[in-house]
């Protein structure tokens, strides 16, 4: 492995050692990752990788104290770029790394940010490369505090954090929990995946700022007996992606979810339900004050009316159980018919004649916007193609990952939101 300090490649970049996905959500973003001297610096290694996996290029600058925890060679190998620690580094052609390294950056992310580092930034001190870079920046600054709980709650730290926020710095976290010192409390640095999420959210246009959004997602499960039931192949991926994109767009989001294997998106409050009737009750309980209702759940049309409270047994010579079905409530239609209710968006999964069926569904359910899944077998896939149908006509969102489509759909909904109510 090359010694980072012996590199002579200056500010020129070599290809990233991590191939980003074609549609990475940070594609084209250049981030300066500042690492200061806390034990959470080990998480910055994973952070550097994950940011690149989402398509960002990452340039690392470290304080001297940070190098006591992690060597520069680790970050050099992870990013494919030389790592800078010294304001006098001769590898920058004009001898001004404190200026050059942040020019062209879309943001500086300092993770971990120690109490000392935040104090310096709050007071405009610039006595090493990273603090000078931060003072000389012309891009946004995000910091991920990491420290002992007493240091975090100290009046001086809280004053400094308030100053940073007032100066427009995005403070990500900290989280609470077990700390390296053995104590428990606030001050843990967020996990790498959480910081990546917050970085993606930071760059997302805030088209739903101040809005409240309710999303349903996933399948429902209609019991036959205590151990069996009827469900469908919905994975919940599209609904979860929409809930996440709404949160990235600045909304306060509640996700009412049928049984799925997915984690709730960061910052989204999830309410777990099983059956259609439970989903309806949860939606009704959450509905007050919502601006937008996006019904993505694949709700079972029928439930078993004579579900057994005991496990059904095979009996010698007895045939299969005689199941009787009852129609489930239509959650979307009931919300859409509420006077003064939220703007409603429905989904349609059709096997044939999507446009005509979706048009019909839009009118029947009384929703201003209906979104059709183009093509079959969208359940469980990571990509999709959508047809948007409203009173003005149709719009297609071409095939892309559900993450990308969700962001595009949120933009389409936001454009329609102020004018129309259900
Ligand atoms: O009638 P269909 O199931 O095709 O309609 C699909 C749309 O209606 C989706 O938005 C789905 O979430 C919603 N829906 C609902 N309650 C039902 C059935 C469907 O909210 N019982």
CSV table of C-alpha atoms and ligand atoms in Angstrom, one decimal:
chain,number,residue,atom,x,y,z
A,1,UNK,CA,0.0,0.0,0.0
A,2,UNK,CA,1.2,3.5,-0.8
A,3,UNK,CA,2.2,5.7,2.0
A,4,UNK,CA,-0.3,8.6,1.9
A,5,UNK,CA,2.3,11.2,2.8
A,6,UNK,CA,4.7,10.1,0.1
A,7,UNK,CA,2.1,10.5,-2.7
A,8,UNK,CA,3.1,13.0,-5.3
A,9,UNK,CA,-0.2,13.2,-7.2
A,10,UNK,CA,-1.0,16.6,-5.8
A,11,UNK,CA,-4.7,17.6,-6.2
A,12,UNK,CA,-5.1,15.5,-9.3
A,13,UNK,CA,-7.5,12.6,-8.8
A,14,UNK,CA,-7.2,8.9,-9.6
A,15,UNK,CA,-10.3,6.8,-10.3
A,16,UNK,CA,-12.3,6.1,-7.2
A,17,UNK,CA,-11.6,2.5,-5.9
A,18,UNK,CA,-15.3,2.1,-5.5
A,19,UNK,CA,-17.4,2.0,-8.6
A,20,UNK,CA,-20.5,4.1,-7.9
A,21,UNK,CA,-23.9,2.8,-9.1
A,22,UNK,CA,-25.2,4.3,-12.3
A,23,UNK,CA,-28.0,6.2,-10.6
A,24,UNK,CA,-26.2,6.9,-7.2
A,25,UNK,CA,-28.1,9.5,-5.3
A,26,UNK,CA,-24.9,11.5,-4.7
A,27,UNK,CA,-23.6,11.1,-8.3
A,28,UNK,CA,-21.7,14.2,-9.4
A,29,UNK,CA,-21.3,15.5,-5.8
A,30,UNK,CA,-17.9,16.3,-4.5
A,31,UNK,CA,-17.5,16.1,-0.8
A,32,UNK,CA,-14.7,17.2,1.5
A,33,UNK,CA,-14.8,14.8,4.4
A,34,UNK,CA,-13.1,16.3,7.5
A,35,UNK,CA,-12.1,13.8,10.2
A,36,UNK,CA,-11.2,15.1,13.7
A,37,UNK,CA,-9.8,13.3,16.7
A,38,UNK,CA,-12.5,11.2,18.3
A,39,UNK,CA,-12.8,7.4,18.6
A,40,UNK,CA,-15.7,7.6,16.2
A,41,UNK,CA,-13.2,8.3,13.5
A,42,UNK,CA,-13.4,4.5,12.7
A,43,UNK,CA,-16.9,5.1,11.5
A,44,UNK,CA,-15.6,7.7,9.0
A,45,UNK,CA,-13.9,4.9,7.1
A,46,UNK,CA,-17.2,3.3,6.3
A,47,UNK,CA,-18.7,6.7,5.7
A,48,UNK,CA,-16.1,7.5,3.1
A,49,UNK,CA,-16.9,4.2,1.3
A,50,UNK,CA,-20.7,4.6,1.5
A,51,UNK,CA,-20.6,8.2,0.2
A,52,UNK,CA,-18.7,6.9,-2.8
A,53,UNK,CA,-21.0,4.0,-3.3
A,54,UNK,CA,-23.8,6.6,-3.7
A,55,UNK,CA,-21.7,8.2,-6.4
A,56,UNK,CA,-19.9,11.1,-4.6
A,57,UNK,CA,-16.2,11.8,-4.9
A,58,UNK,CA,-14.6,12.1,-1.4
A,59,UNK,CA,-11.5,14.1,-0.5
A,60,UNK,CA,-10.4,13.6,3.1
A,61,UNK,CA,-8.7,16.1,5.3
A,62,UNK,CA,-7.8,15.1,8.9
A,63,UNK,CA,-6.6,16.9,12.0
A,64,UNK,CA,-3.4,15.7,13.7
A,65,UNK,CA,-5.5,14.2,16.5
A,66,UNK,CA,-7.6,12.2,14.0
A,67,UNK,CA,-4.4,10.5,12.8
A,68,UNK,CA,-3.9,9.1,16.3
A,69,UNK,CA,-7.1,7.1,15.7
A,70,UNK,CA,-6.9,6.2,12.0
A,71,UNK,CA,-3.9,6.4,9.6
A,72,UNK,CA,-4.0,8.6,6.5
A,73,UNK,CA,-3.2,5.5,4.5
A,74,UNK,CA,-6.6,4.0,5.3
A,75,UNK,CA,-8.5,6.9,3.9
A,76,UNK,CA,-6.1,7.2,0.9
A,77,UNK,CA,-6.8,3.5,0.1
A,78,UNK,CA,-10.6,4.0,0.6
A,79,UNK,CA,-10.9,7.1,-1.5
A,80,UNK,CA,-8.1,6.7,-4.1
A,81,UNK,CA,-7.0,10.3,-3.2
A,82,UNK,CA,-4.1,11.7,-1.1
A,83,UNK,CA,-5.2,12.7,2.4
A,84,UNK,CA,-4.2,16.1,3.7
A,85,UNK,CA,-3.4,17.0,7.3
A,86,UNK,CA,-1.1,20.0,7.1
A,87,UNK,CA,-1.8,23.6,6.1
A,88,UNK,CA,1.8,23.7,4.7
A,89,UNK,CA,1.4,20.6,2.5
A,90,UNK,CA,3.6,21.2,-0.6
A,91,UNK,CA,1.6,18.8,-2.8
A,92,UNK,CA,-0.9,21.6,-3.7
A,93,UNK,CA,0.6,23.5,-6.6
A,94,UNK,CA,-0.1,27.0,-5.2
A,95,UNK,CA,0.8,26.1,-1.7
A,96,UNK,CA,-2.7,26.9,-0.4
A,97,UNK,CA,-4.4,23.6,0.5
A,98,UNK,CA,-6.7,25.5,2.9
A,99,UNK,CA,-8.3,27.2,-0.1
A,100,UNK,CA,-7.9,24.8,-2.9
A,101,UNK,CA,-9.2,21.7,-1.2
A,102,UNK,CA,-12.7,23.0,-0.7
A,103,UNK,CA,-13.1,24.8,-4.0
A,104,UNK,CA,-15.3,22.7,-6.2
A,105,UNK,CA,-16.7,20.9,-3.2
A,106,UNK,CA,-20.5,20.8,-2.9
A,107,UNK,CA,-20.2,20.5,0.9
A,108,UNK,CA,-17.8,19.9,3.7
A,109,UNK,CA,-18.9,17.1,6.1
A,110,UNK,CA,-16.9,16.9,9.3
A,111,UNK,CA,-17.4,13.4,10.9
A,112,UNK,CA,-16.6,13.0,13.7
A,113,UNK,CA,-16.7,16.6,14.9
A,114,UNK,CA,-15.2,16.9,18.4
A,115,UNK,CA,-16.4,19.4,21.0
A,116,UNK,CA,-13.0,21.2,20.5
A,117,UNK,CA,-13.4,21.4,16.7
A,118,UNK,CA,-17.0,22.7,17.0
A,119,UNK,CA,-15.8,25.3,19.5
A,120,UNK,CA,-13.1,26.4,17.0
A,121,UNK,CA,-15.6,26.7,14.1
A,122,UNK,CA,-18.1,28.6,16.3
A,123,UNK,CA,-15.4,31.1,17.2
A,124,UNK,CA,-13.8,31.4,13.7
A,125,UNK,CA,-10.5,30.0,14.8
A,126,UNK,CA,-8.3,28.6,12.1
A,127,UNK,CA,-5.1,27.1,13.5
A,128,UNK,CA,-4.8,23.9,11.4
A,129,UNK,CA,-5.7,22.8,7.9
A,130,UNK,CA,-9.2,21.6,8.6
A,131,UNK,CA,-10.3,24.5,10.7
A,132,UNK,CA,-8.8,26.9,8.1
A,133,UNK,CA,-10.5,25.0,5.3
A,134,UNK,CA,-13.9,25.4,7.1
A,135,UNK,CA,-13.4,29.1,7.7
A,136,UNK,CA,-12.4,29.7,4.0
A,137,UNK,CA,-15.2,27.6,2.5
A,138,UNK,CA,-17.7,28.8,0.0
A,139,UNK,CA,-20.0,25.7,0.3
A,140,UNK,CA,-22.3,24.4,3.0
A,141,UNK,CA,-20.9,22.8,6.2
A,142,UNK,CA,-22.3,19.7,7.9
A,143,UNK,CA,-21.0,18.4,11.2
A,144,UNK,CA,-21.6,15.1,12.9
A,145,UNK,CA,-20.8,15.7,16.6
A,146,UNK,CA,-19.2,12.8,18.5
A,147,UNK,CA,-18.3,13.1,22.2
A,148,UNK,CA,-18.9,12.0,25.7
A,149,UNK,CA,-22.4,12.8,27.0
A,150,UNK,CA,-21.1,15.3,29.6
A,151,UNK,CA,-19.0,17.1,27.0
A,152,UNK,CA,-22.1,17.2,24.7
A,153,UNK,CA,-24.4,18.6,27.4
A,154,UNK,CA,-21.8,21.1,28.7
A,155,UNK,CA,-23.1,24.6,28.5
A,156,UNK,CA,-20.2,25.7,26.4
A,157,UNK,CA,-20.8,23.0,23.8
A,158,UNK,CA,-24.5,23.7,23.7
A,159,UNK,CA,-23.7,27.4,23.2
A,160,UNK,CA,-21.3,26.5,20.4
A,161,UNK,CA,-23.8,24.2,18.7
A,162,UNK,CA,-26.5,27.0,18.8
A,163,UNK,CA,-24.0,29.4,17.2
A,164,UNK,CA,-23.2,26.9,14.5
A,165,UNK,CA,-26.9,26.4,13.7
A,166,UNK,CA,-27.4,30.1,13.7
A,167,UNK,CA,-24.5,30.4,11.2
A,168,UNK,CA,-26.3,27.9,8.9
A,169,UNK,CA,-24.3,24.9,9.7
A,170,UNK,CA,-26.2,21.6,9.5
A,171,UNK,CA,-25.7,19.6,12.7
A,172,UNK,CA,-26.4,15.9,12.1
A,173,UNK,CA,-27.2,14.1,15.3
A,174,UNK,CA,-25.7,13.2,17.7
A,175,UNK,CA,-27.4,9.9,18.6
A,176,UNK,CA,-27.8,8.5,22.0
A,177,UNK,CA,-26.6,5.2,23.5
A,178,UNK,CA,-23.5,3.4,24.7
A,179,UNK,CA,-20.3,5.4,24.5
A,180,UNK,CA,-16.7,4.4,24.1
A,181,UNK,CA,-16.0,5.6,27.7
A,182,UNK,CA,-18.5,3.2,29.0
A,183,UNK,CA,-21.2,5.8,29.8
A,184,UNK,CA,-24.6,6.0,28.2
A,185,UNK,CA,-26.3,9.1,26.8
A,186,UNK,CA,-26.3,11.7,24.0
A,187,UNK,CA,-23.2,12.3,22.0
A,188,UNK,CA,-22.7,9.2,19.9
A,189,UNK,CA,-21.9,10.0,16.3
A,190,UNK,CA,-24.6,8.8,13.9
A,191,UNK,CA,-23.9,5.6,12.1
A,192,UNK,CA,-22.3,5.9,8.6
A,193,UNK,CA,-25.6,4.9,6.9
A,194,UNK,CA,-27.5,7.5,8.8
A,195,UNK,CA,-25.0,10.2,7.9
A,196,UNK,CA,-25.2,9.1,4.2
A,197,UNK,CA,-29.0,9.4,4.4
A,198,UNK,CA,-28.7,12.9,6.1
A,199,UNK,CA,-26.3,14.0,3.4
A,200,UNK,CA,-28.6,12.8,0.6
A,201,UNK,CA,-31.5,14.6,2.4
A,202,UNK,CA,-29.4,17.8,2.7
A,203,UNK,CA,-29.0,18.0,-1.1
A,204,UNK,CA,-32.7,17.2,-1.9
A,205,UNK,CA,-34.9,20.2,-2.9
A,206,UNK,CA,-37.2,21.0,-0.1
A,207,UNK,CA,-40.4,20.9,-2.2
A,208,UNK,CA,-42.5,19.6,0.7
A,209,UNK,CA,-41.1,21.8,3.5
A,210,UNK,CA,-43.6,22.3,6.3
A,211,UNK,CA,-46.0,19.7,4.8
A,212,UNK,CA,-47.3,16.7,6.6
A,213,UNK,CA,-47.6,13.5,4.7
A,214,UNK,CA,-49.2,10.1,5.4
A,215,UNK,CA,-48.2,7.1,3.3
A,216,UNK,CA,-49.5,3.5,3.2
A,217,UNK,CA,-47.2,0.8,2.0
A,218,UNK,CA,-46.7,-3.0,1.8
A,219,UNK,CA,-49.2,-5.8,1.7
A,220,UNK,CA,-52.0,-6.5,4.1
A,221,UNK,CA,-52.3,-9.9,5.8
A,222,UNK,CA,-55.8,-11.2,6.3
A,223,UNK,CA,-55.9,-14.1,8.8
A,224,UNK,CA,-57.6,-17.4,8.2
A,225,UNK,CA,-56.7,-18.8,11.6
A,226,UNK,CA,-53.9,-17.8,14.1
A,227,UNK,CA,-51.2,-19.2,11.9
A,228,UNK,CA,-52.4,-18.8,8.4
A,229,UNK,CA,-53.5,-15.9,6.3
A,230,UNK,CA,-54.0,-14.4,2.8
A,231,UNK,CA,-51.5,-11.8,1.6
A,232,UNK,CA,-49.8,-10.6,-1.6
A,233,UNK,CA,-46.4,-10.1,-3.1
A,234,UNK,CA,-46.0,-6.4,-2.3
A,235,UNK,CA,-42.5,-5.8,-0.9
A,236,UNK,CA,-43.3,-2.3,0.3
A,237,UNK,CA,-40.2,-0.9,-1.6
A,238,UNK,CA,-42.1,1.7,-3.6
A,239,UNK,CA,-44.1,3.0,-0.6
A,240,UNK,CA,-41.0,3.1,1.6
A,241,UNK,CA,-39.1,4.9,-1.1
A,242,UNK,CA,-41.9,7.5,-1.4
A,243,UNK,CA,-42.0,8.0,2.4
A,244,UNK,CA,-38.3,8.5,2.4
A,245,UNK,CA,-38.4,10.9,-0.6
A,246,UNK,CA,-41.1,13.0,1.1
A,247,UNK,CA,-38.9,13.3,4.2
A,248,UNK,CA,-35.9,14.3,2.1
A,249,UNK,CA,-38.2,16.9,0.5
A,250,UNK,CA,-38.7,18.4,4.0
A,251,UNK,CA,-42.0,16.8,5.0
A,252,UNK,CA,-43.0,15.3,8.4
A,253,UNK,CA,-43.9,11.7,7.4
A,254,UNK,CA,-45.9,8.9,8.9
A,255,UNK,CA,-45.8,5.5,7.2
A,256,UNK,CA,-48.6,3.1,7.9
A,257,UNK,CA,-47.1,-0.2,6.8
A,258,UNK,CA,-48.3,-3.8,6.4
A,259,UNK,CA,-45.8,-6.6,7.1
A,260,UNK,CA,-42.6,-6.1,5.2
A,261,UNK,CA,-38.9,-6.9,5.7
A,262,UNK,CA,-37.8,-3.3,5.3
A,263,UNK,CA,-36.4,-0.8,7.9
A,264,UNK,CA,-38.3,2.4,8.4
A,265,UNK,CA,-36.6,5.2,6.5
A,266,UNK,CA,-34.6,7.5,8.8
A,267,UNK,CA,-36.7,10.2,10.3
A,268,UNK,CA,-40.0,8.6,9.2
A,269,UNK,CA,-42.4,7.5,11.9
A,270,UNK,CA,-43.8,4.0,11.1
A,271,UNK,CA,-47.0,2.5,12.4
A,272,UNK,CA,-47.1,-1.3,11.9
A,273,UNK,CA,-50.4,-2.9,11.0
A,274,UNK,CA,-51.4,-6.3,9.5
A,275,UNK,CA,-55.0,-6.3,8.1
A,276,UNK,CA,-56.8,-3.9,5.9
A,277,UNK,CA,-59.1,-2.9,8.8
A,278,UNK,CA,-56.1,-2.2,11.0
A,279,UNK,CA,-54.6,-0.1,8.2
A,280,UNK,CA,-57.8,1.9,8.0
A,281,UNK,CA,-57.9,2.5,11.7
A,282,UNK,CA,-54.3,3.6,11.7
A,283,UNK,CA,-54.8,5.9,8.8
A,284,UNK,CA,-57.9,7.5,10.4
A,285,UNK,CA,-56.0,7.9,13.7
A,286,UNK,CA,-53.1,9.7,11.8
A,287,UNK,CA,-55.2,11.7,9.4
A,288,UNK,CA,-55.8,15.0,11.2
A,289,UNK,CA,-53.6,17.8,9.8
A,290,UNK,CA,-52.2,15.9,6.9
A,291,UNK,CA,-51.6,17.8,3.7
A,292,UNK,CA,-51.0,14.7,1.5
A,293,UNK,CA,-52.1,11.1,1.6
A,294,UNK,CA,-50.2,8.7,-0.7
A,295,UNK,CA,-51.8,5.2,-0.8
A,296,UNK,CA,-49.2,2.8,-2.1
A,297,UNK,CA,-50.2,-0.2,0.0
A,298,UNK,CA,-51.5,-3.3,-1.8
A,299,UNK,CA,-54.6,-3.7,0.3
A,300,UNK,CA,-56.4,-7.0,0.1
A,301,UNK,CA,-59.9,-6.5,-1.4
A,302,UNK,CA,-61.3,-9.4,0.6
A,303,UNK,CA,-60.8,-10.7,4.1
A,304,UNK,CA,-61.9,-14.1,5.6
A,305,UNK,CA,-65.2,-13.4,7.3
A,306,UNK,CA,-65.2,-16.6,9.3
A,307,UNK,CA,-61.5,-16.6,10.4
A,308,UNK,CA,-61.0,-19.1,13.1
A,309,UNK,CA,-59.6,-18.2,16.5
A,310,UNK,CA,-58.1,-21.7,16.7
A,311,UNK,CA,-55.7,-23.4,14.2
A,312,UNK,CA,-57.8,-25.2,11.6
A,313,UNK,CA,-57.1,-29.0,11.7
A,314,UNK,CA,-57.1,-31.5,8.9
A,315,UNK,CA,-59.8,-34.0,9.7
A,316,UNK,CA,-59.9,-37.5,8.4
A,317,UNK,CA,-62.1,-37.5,5.4
A,318,UNK,CA,-63.2,-33.9,6.0
A,319,UNK,CA,-62.6,-31.6,3.0
A,320,UNK,CA,-61.0,-28.2,3.0
A,321,UNK,CA,-62.4,-25.5,5.3
A,322,UNK,CA,-65.3,-23.5,3.9
A,323,UNK,CA,-63.9,-20.0,3.9
A,324,UNK,CA,-66.3,-17.1,3.5
A,325,UNK,CA,-65.1,-13.7,2.3
A,326,UNK,CA,-66.2,-10.2,3.1
A,327,UNK,CA,-65.1,-7.0,1.3
A,328,UNK,CA,-62.5,-4.8,3.0
A,329,UNK,CA,-63.0,-1.1,3.3
A,330,UNK,CA,-61.4,1.0,0.6
A,331,UNK,CA,-59.0,3.2,2.6
A,332,UNK,CA,-58.1,5.5,-0.2
A,333,UNK,CA,-61.7,6.1,-1.4
A,334,UNK,CA,-62.8,6.8,2.2
A,335,UNK,CA,-60.0,9.4,2.7
A,336,UNK,CA,-60.6,11.0,-0.7
A,337,UNK,CA,-64.3,11.5,0.1
A,338,UNK,CA,-63.6,13.4,3.3
A,339,UNK,CA,-64.4,17.1,3.0
A,340,UNK,CA,-61.3,19.2,3.6
A,341,UNK,CA,-59.1,16.1,3.6
A,342,UNK,CA,-55.6,15.8,2.3
A,343,UNK,CA,-54.5,15.8,-1.4
A,344,UNK,CA,-54.8,12.1,-2.3
A,345,UNK,CA,-52.6,10.1,-4.6
A,346,UNK,CA,-53.5,6.5,-5.4
A,347,UNK,CA,-51.6,3.7,-7.1
A,348,UNK,CA,-52.8,1.1,-9.6
A,349,UNK,CA,-51.2,-2.2,-10.5
A,350,UNK,CA,-53.0,-3.5,-13.6
A,351,UNK,CA,-52.2,-6.5,-15.7
A,352,UNK,CA,-53.9,-5.1,-18.8
A,353,UNK,CA,-55.0,-1.8,-20.3
A,354,UNK,CA,-53.3,0.3,-17.7
A,355,UNK,CA,-54.3,3.7,-18.9
A,356,UNK,CA,-58.1,3.0,-19.3
A,357,UNK,CA,-58.2,1.1,-16.0
A,358,UNK,CA,-56.2,3.7,-14.1
A,359,UNK,CA,-58.4,6.5,-15.5
A,360,UNK,CA,-61.4,4.7,-14.3
A,361,UNK,CA,-59.9,4.0,-10.9
A,362,UNK,CA,-59.0,7.7,-10.5
A,363,UNK,CA,-62.6,8.7,-11.1
A,364,UNK,CA,-64.1,5.9,-9.0
A,365,UNK,CA,-61.9,6.6,-6.0
A,366,UNK,CA,-62.2,10.4,-6.4
A,367,UNK,CA,-58.5,11.1,-6.3
A,368,UNK,CA,-56.8,14.0,-8.3
A,369,UNK,CA,-53.7,11.9,-9.1
A,370,UNK,CA,-53.5,8.2,-9.9
A,371,UNK,CA,-50.1,6.5,-10.5
A,372,UNK,CA,-50.0,3.4,-12.6
A,373,UNK,CA,-47.2,0.8,-12.5
A,374,UNK,CA,-46.3,0.3,-16.1
A,375,UNK,CA,-45.6,-3.4,-16.9
A,376,UNK,CA,-46.3,-6.4,-14.7
A,377,UNK,CA,-44.3,-8.0,-11.9
A,378,UNK,CA,-43.2,-4.7,-10.3
A,379,UNK,CA,-43.7,-6.4,-6.9
A,380,UNK,CA,-40.4,-6.9,-5.2
A,381,UNK,CA,-38.3,-5.3,-8.0
A,382,UNK,CA,-35.9,-2.4,-7.3
A,383,UNK,CA,-37.0,-0.6,-10.4
A,384,UNK,CA,-40.2,0.5,-11.9
A,385,UNK,CA,-41.8,2.7,-14.6
A,386,UNK,CA,-44.8,5.0,-13.8
A,387,UNK,CA,-47.7,6.5,-15.6
A,388,UNK,CA,-49.2,9.6,-13.9
A,389,UNK,CA,-52.8,10.4,-14.6
A,390,UNK,CA,-54.6,13.5,-13.5
A,391,UNK,CA,-57.3,15.8,-14.9
A,392,UNK,CA,-54.7,17.3,-17.3
A,393,UNK,CA,-53.7,14.0,-18.9
A,394,UNK,CA,-50.9,11.6,-18.6
A,395,UNK,CA,-47.2,11.8,-17.8
A,396,UNK,CA,-44.7,9.0,-17.9
A,397,UNK,CA,-41.8,8.6,-15.5
A,398,UNK,CA,-39.4,6.3,-17.4
A,399,UNK,CA,-37.9,3.2,-15.9
A,400,UNK,CA,-35.5,3.9,-13.1
A,401,UNK,CA,-34.8,2.7,-9.6
A,402,UNK,CA,-37.7,3.0,-7.2
A,403,UNK,CA,-35.5,5.5,-5.2
A,404,UNK,CA,-35.1,7.8,-8.2
A,405,UNK,CA,-38.7,7.4,-9.3
A,406,UNK,CA,-39.9,8.3,-5.7
A,407,UNK,CA,-37.9,11.5,-5.8
A,408,UNK,CA,-39.3,12.4,-9.3
A,409,UNK,CA,-42.8,11.5,-8.2
A,410,UNK,CA,-42.5,13.7,-5.1
A,411,UNK,CA,-41.5,16.6,-7.4
A,412,UNK,CA,-44.6,15.9,-9.5
A,413,UNK,CA,-46.9,15.8,-6.5
A,414,UNK,CA,-45.4,18.9,-5.0
A,415,UNK,CA,-46.1,20.8,-8.2
A,416,UNK,CA,-49.8,19.8,-8.0
A,417,UNK,CA,-50.2,20.2,-4.2
A,418,UNK,CA,-51.0,23.9,-3.7
A,419,UNK,CA,-53.7,24.1,-6.4
A,420,UNK,CA,-55.7,20.9,-5.7
A,421,UNK,CA,-57.3,19.3,-2.7
A,422,UNK,CA,-59.3,16.0,-2.7
B,1,LIG,O1,-58.9,-0.9,-6.1
B,1,LIG,P1,-57.4,-1.1,-6.2
B,1,LIG,O2,-56.8,-2.0,-5.1
B,1,LIG,O3,-56.9,-1.5,-7.5
B,1,LIG,O4,-56.8,0.4,-5.9
B,1,LIG,C1,-55.5,0.6,-5.6
B,1,LIG,C2,-55.3,1.9,-4.9
B,1,LIG,O5,-56.3,2.0,-3.8
B,1,LIG,C3,-54.0,1.9,-4.1
B,1,LIG,O6,-53.6,3.3,-4.0
B,1,LIG,C4,-54.3,1.3,-2.8
B,1,LIG,O7,-53.4,1.6,-1.8
B,1,LIG,C5,-55.7,1.8,-2.5
B,1,LIG,N1,-56.6,0.9,-1.8
B,1,LIG,C6,-57.0,1.2,-0.5
B,1,LIG,N2,-57.8,0.4,0.1
B,1,LIG,C7,-58.3,-0.7,-0.4
B,1,LIG,C8,-57.9,-1.1,-1.7
B,1,LIG,C9,-57.0,-0.2,-2.4
B,1,LIG,O8,-56.5,2.2,0.0
B,1,LIG,N3,-59.1,-1.5,0.2
